[in-house]
Tab-separated table of C-alpha atoms in Angstrom:
chain	number	residue	atom	x	y	z
A	1	MET	CA	95.490	134.810	50.564
A	2	ALA	CA	97.507	133.177	48.290
A	3	ALA	CA	96.432	130.336	46.140
A	4	ASP	CA	99.409	127.825	47.729
A	5	ASP	CA	97.232	128.756	51.288
A	6	GLU	CA	94.461	127.518	49.983
A	7	TRP	CA	92.832	125.416	52.895
A	8	LEU	CA	93.130	121.915	52.731
A	9	ARG	CA	90.415	119.397	53.288
A	10	TYR	CA	92.108	115.835	53.421
A	11	GLY	CA	91.907	116.356	57.951
A	12	GLY	CA	88.161	113.771	57.095
A	13	ARG	CA	86.093	115.661	59.601
A	14	VAL	CA	86.034	119.620	60.091
A	15	CYS	CA	87.071	120.025	63.010
A	16	LEU	CA	90.438	118.032	62.224
A	17	ASP	CA	89.741	120.594	58.487
A	18	PHE	CA	89.823	123.581	60.531
A	19	VAL	CA	93.145	122.543	62.721
A	20	ASN	CA	94.993	122.528	59.850
A	21	THR	CA	94.227	125.967	59.191
A	22	LEU	CA	97.853	126.681	60.876
A	23	ARG	CA	100.401	124.403	58.457
A	24	ASP	CA	103.720	123.692	58.651
A	25	ARG	CA	103.904	123.126	61.740
A	26	TRP	CA	107.291	121.119	61.909
A	27	LYS	CA	109.269	124.067	61.422
A	28	GLU	CA	107.540	127.078	61.625
A	29	PRO	CA	104.442	127.865	61.450
A	30	ARG	CA	102.406	129.109	59.093
A	31	GLU	CA	99.102	130.875	59.949
A	32	THR	CA	96.163	130.696	56.793
A	33	LEU	CA	93.424	132.500	59.439
A	34	CYS	CA	95.444	135.953	59.587
A	35	GLU	CA	92.241	137.894	59.639
A	36	PRO	CA	88.027	137.975	61.016
A	37	ASP	CA	87.280	137.439	57.171
A	38	ASP	CA	89.121	134.466	56.975
A	39	VAL	CA	87.596	132.712	59.055
A	40	VAL	CA	84.233	133.591	58.246
A	41	ARG	CA	85.180	132.109	54.792
A	42	TRP	CA	86.662	129.137	56.145
A	43	LEU	CA	83.119	128.590	57.765
A	44	ARG	CA	81.739	129.239	54.258
A	45	GLU	CA	84.178	127.298	52.403
A	46	ALA	CA	83.318	124.334	55.212
A	47	ALA	CA	79.340	124.644	54.306
A	48	LEU	CA	79.191	125.773	58.361
A	49	LEU	CA	77.599	129.132	56.789
A	50	PRO	CA	75.515	130.191	54.407
A	51	ASP	CA	76.892	131.912	51.216
A	52	ARG	CA	75.001	134.972	51.365
A	53	PRO	CA	76.828	138.750	51.891
A	54	ARG	CA	78.208	139.501	55.183
A	55	THR	CA	75.593	142.575	57.057
A	56	GLY	CA	78.749	143.696	58.994
A	57	ASP	CA	82.314	144.006	59.591
A	58	VAL	CA	83.480	140.385	61.040
A	59	PRO	CA	84.254	141.236	64.906
A	60	GLU	CA	88.318	141.104	65.381
A	61	SER	CA	87.433	138.804	68.876
A	62	ALA	CA	86.109	136.356	65.892
A	63	LEU	CA	89.795	135.328	64.883
A	64	ARG	CA	91.050	134.978	68.898
A	65	CYS	CA	88.404	132.813	69.409
A	66	ALA	CA	89.151	130.409	66.309
A	67	VAL	CA	92.424	131.015	67.073
A	68	ALA	CA	92.071	129.444	70.468
A	69	LEU	CA	89.919	127.080	69.509
A	70	ARG	CA	91.961	126.017	67.016
A	71	LYS	CA	94.680	125.410	69.545
A	72	ALA	CA	92.051	124.189	72.379
A	73	ILE	CA	90.416	121.226	69.741
A	74	ASP	CA	93.970	120.152	68.203
A	75	HIS	CA	95.933	119.645	71.897
A	76	ALA	CA	92.864	117.788	73.337
A	77	VAL	CA	92.655	115.552	69.534
A	78	LEU	CA	96.253	115.289	70.033
A	79	ARG	CA	95.878	113.737	74.101
A	80	VAL	CA	93.033	111.896	73.232
A	81	ALA	CA	94.664	109.641	70.341
A	82	GLY	CA	97.669	108.940	72.274
A	83	GLY	CA	95.307	107.429	74.977
A	84	GLU	CA	95.172	110.504	77.724
A	85	LEU	CA	93.020	112.935	78.735
A	86	PRO	CA	93.260	116.566	77.289
A	87	ALA	CA	93.699	119.547	79.769
A	88	PRO	CA	90.458	120.803	81.360
A	89	ALA	CA	91.526	124.526	79.822
A	90	ASP	CA	91.186	122.701	76.737
A	91	ILE	CA	87.743	121.153	77.327
A	92	ALA	CA	85.860	124.153	79.173
A	93	VAL	CA	87.290	126.273	75.270
A	94	ILE	CA	85.575	123.758	73.353
A	95	ASN	CA	82.206	123.407	75.499
A	96	GLU	CA	82.493	127.222	75.608
A	97	ALA	CA	82.299	126.892	71.696
A	98	SER	CA	79.789	124.690	71.209
A	99	ALA	CA	77.736	126.299	72.954
A	100	ALA	CA	77.525	128.819	70.547
A	101	ALA	CA	76.250	126.634	67.759
A	102	PRO	CA	72.379	126.814	66.534
A	103	ARG	CA	70.141	123.631	68.044
A	104	PRO	CA	69.480	121.363	65.435
A	105	ALA	CA	65.300	120.850	64.895
A	106	PRO	CA	65.133	116.699	66.182
A	107	ARG	CA	63.285	114.752	63.599
A	108	LEU	CA	62.032	110.933	63.741
A	109	VAL	CA	62.825	108.483	60.663
A	110	LEU	CA	61.892	105.377	60.261
A	111	ARG	CA	64.639	103.428	59.308
A	112	GLY	CA	65.055	98.741	58.565
A	113	GLY	CA	61.671	98.654	60.173
A	114	ARG	CA	62.864	101.151	63.604
A	115	LEU	CA	61.842	104.527	65.090
A	116	GLU	CA	65.702	106.571	64.879
A	117	SER	CA	66.220	110.121	65.642
A	118	SER	CA	67.830	112.420	62.803
A	119	SER	CA	68.229	115.988	62.369
A	120	THR	CA	68.252	117.900	59.735
A	121	PRO	CA	71.644	119.775	58.398
A	122	ARG	CA	73.303	123.107	61.106
A	123	VAL	CA	74.373	126.090	59.399
A	124	ALA	CA	75.037	129.330	61.666
A	125	GLY	CA	74.124	132.932	61.586
A	126	ASP	CA	77.444	134.574	62.026
A	127	ALA	CA	81.358	133.026	62.934
A	128	SER	CA	80.434	132.932	66.439
A	129	ALA	CA	77.590	130.658	65.970
A	130	GLY	CA	80.239	128.440	62.842
A	131	LEU	CA	83.013	127.978	65.254
A	132	GLY	CA	80.246	126.604	67.213
A	133	LEU	CA	79.984	123.869	64.650
A	134	VAL	CA	83.362	122.901	64.385
A	135	ALA	CA	83.932	122.485	68.420
A	136	GLN	CA	80.806	120.171	68.444
A	137	ASP	CA	82.325	118.069	65.537
A	138	ALA	CA	85.363	118.080	68.384
A	139	ILE	CA	83.532	116.920	70.565
A	140	GLU	CA	81.932	113.740	68.934
A	141	LEU	CA	85.454	112.965	67.533
A	142	LEU	CA	86.809	113.496	71.210
A	143	LEU	CA	84.087	110.562	72.582
A	144	SER	CA	84.358	108.454	68.843
A	145	PRO	CA	86.347	105.780	68.512
A	146	GLU	CA	87.410	107.227	65.305
A	147	ILE	CA	89.650	108.908	67.804
A	148	ARG	CA	92.299	106.024	67.652
A	149	ARG	CA	92.265	107.147	63.966
A	150	VAL	CA	94.041	110.397	63.529
A	151	ARG	CA	97.273	110.331	62.407
A	152	ILE	CA	100.054	112.803	61.804
A	153	CYS	CA	100.783	113.450	58.073
A	154	ALA	CA	104.597	112.213	58.132
A	155	ALA	CA	106.338	114.675	55.562
A	156	GLU	CA	108.800	116.527	56.639
A	157	GLN	CA	107.203	120.100	56.176
A	158	CYS	CA	103.431	119.024	56.951
A	159	ALA	CA	101.563	117.989	60.102
A	160	LEU	CA	98.336	118.139	58.560
A	161	ARG	CA	96.203	115.950	61.048
A	162	PHE	CA	93.787	113.229	59.670
A	163	VAL	CA	91.846	110.626	60.407
A	164	ASP	CA	93.159	107.404	58.988
A	165	ARG	CA	89.830	105.421	57.607
A	166	SER	CA	92.531	103.193	55.257
A	167	PRO	CA	91.656	99.619	55.442
A	168	ALA	CA	94.592	98.571	56.984
A	169	ARG	CA	94.632	101.347	58.789
A	170	ASN	CA	98.738	102.741	57.791
A	171	ARG	CA	97.695	105.846	56.179
A	172	ARG	CA	101.382	107.876	56.784
A	173	TRP	CA	100.380	110.926	54.943
A	174	CYS	CA	97.831	113.817	54.339
A	175	SER	CA	97.104	112.445	50.832
A	176	MET	CA	99.541	110.685	48.519
A	177	THR	CA	98.677	113.623	45.359
A	178	ARG	CA	99.732	116.056	47.730
A	179	CYS	CA	102.653	114.597	49.839
A	180	GLY	CA	103.106	110.611	49.529
A	181	ASN	CA	103.988	111.307	45.917
A	182	ARG	CA	106.464	114.220	47.009
A	183	THR	CA	107.887	112.616	49.562
A	184	LYS	CA	108.335	109.047	47.298
A	185	VAL	CA	109.807	111.433	44.221
A	186	ARG	CA	112.495	113.233	46.878
A	187	LEU	CA	113.530	109.677	48.529
A	188	HIS	CA	114.068	108.360	45.035
A	189	GLN	CA	115.862	111.275	43.530
A	190	ALA	CA	117.848	110.804	46.772
A	191	ARG	CA	118.949	107.290	47.114
A	192	SER	CA	119.714	107.538	42.939
A	193	ARG	CA	122.278	110.125	44.047
A	194	THR	CA	123.661	107.758	46.852
A	195	SER	CA	123.903	104.842	44.139
A	196	GLY	CA	125.183	106.665	40.902
């Protein structure tokens, strides 16, 4: 993968960062998960797999499952964010992937004079379980009020998905440094050309 293809983490949720592994959706989509090893590298960089040497080849099925999960999450998130229900086929893909995730060890903690549940951070043992953690994050997002804050970057060629956590809920770009400034510079240059 070239340096300019580095995976971006602007989504605000691991599941949206995963969806954003397909780039430039407005014109000609560009895939960043090209080989099964890319799936493992992405999961490691997301801290969902331990950073240790693999003991064997990553099966081709890991790539197929990753692409299918990414598509299902994207469809489901955009539909629910738009006030609709997700398609049953997308729900089935997300649930199947979620079932492969490692089970967290529940713990009891005292917080503010109350007894609560807490679990230890989860790390998967293989690509399938790592994708399960991505699916579980998608389920949490789909059931959360935060789903109504999912946006698509307004830049002409970007289309990255993100959670708008801005106080005014008016964030337009995946990142001000990436797409926001580029768009503002381009618009300023266009205005300068027409007025000059």
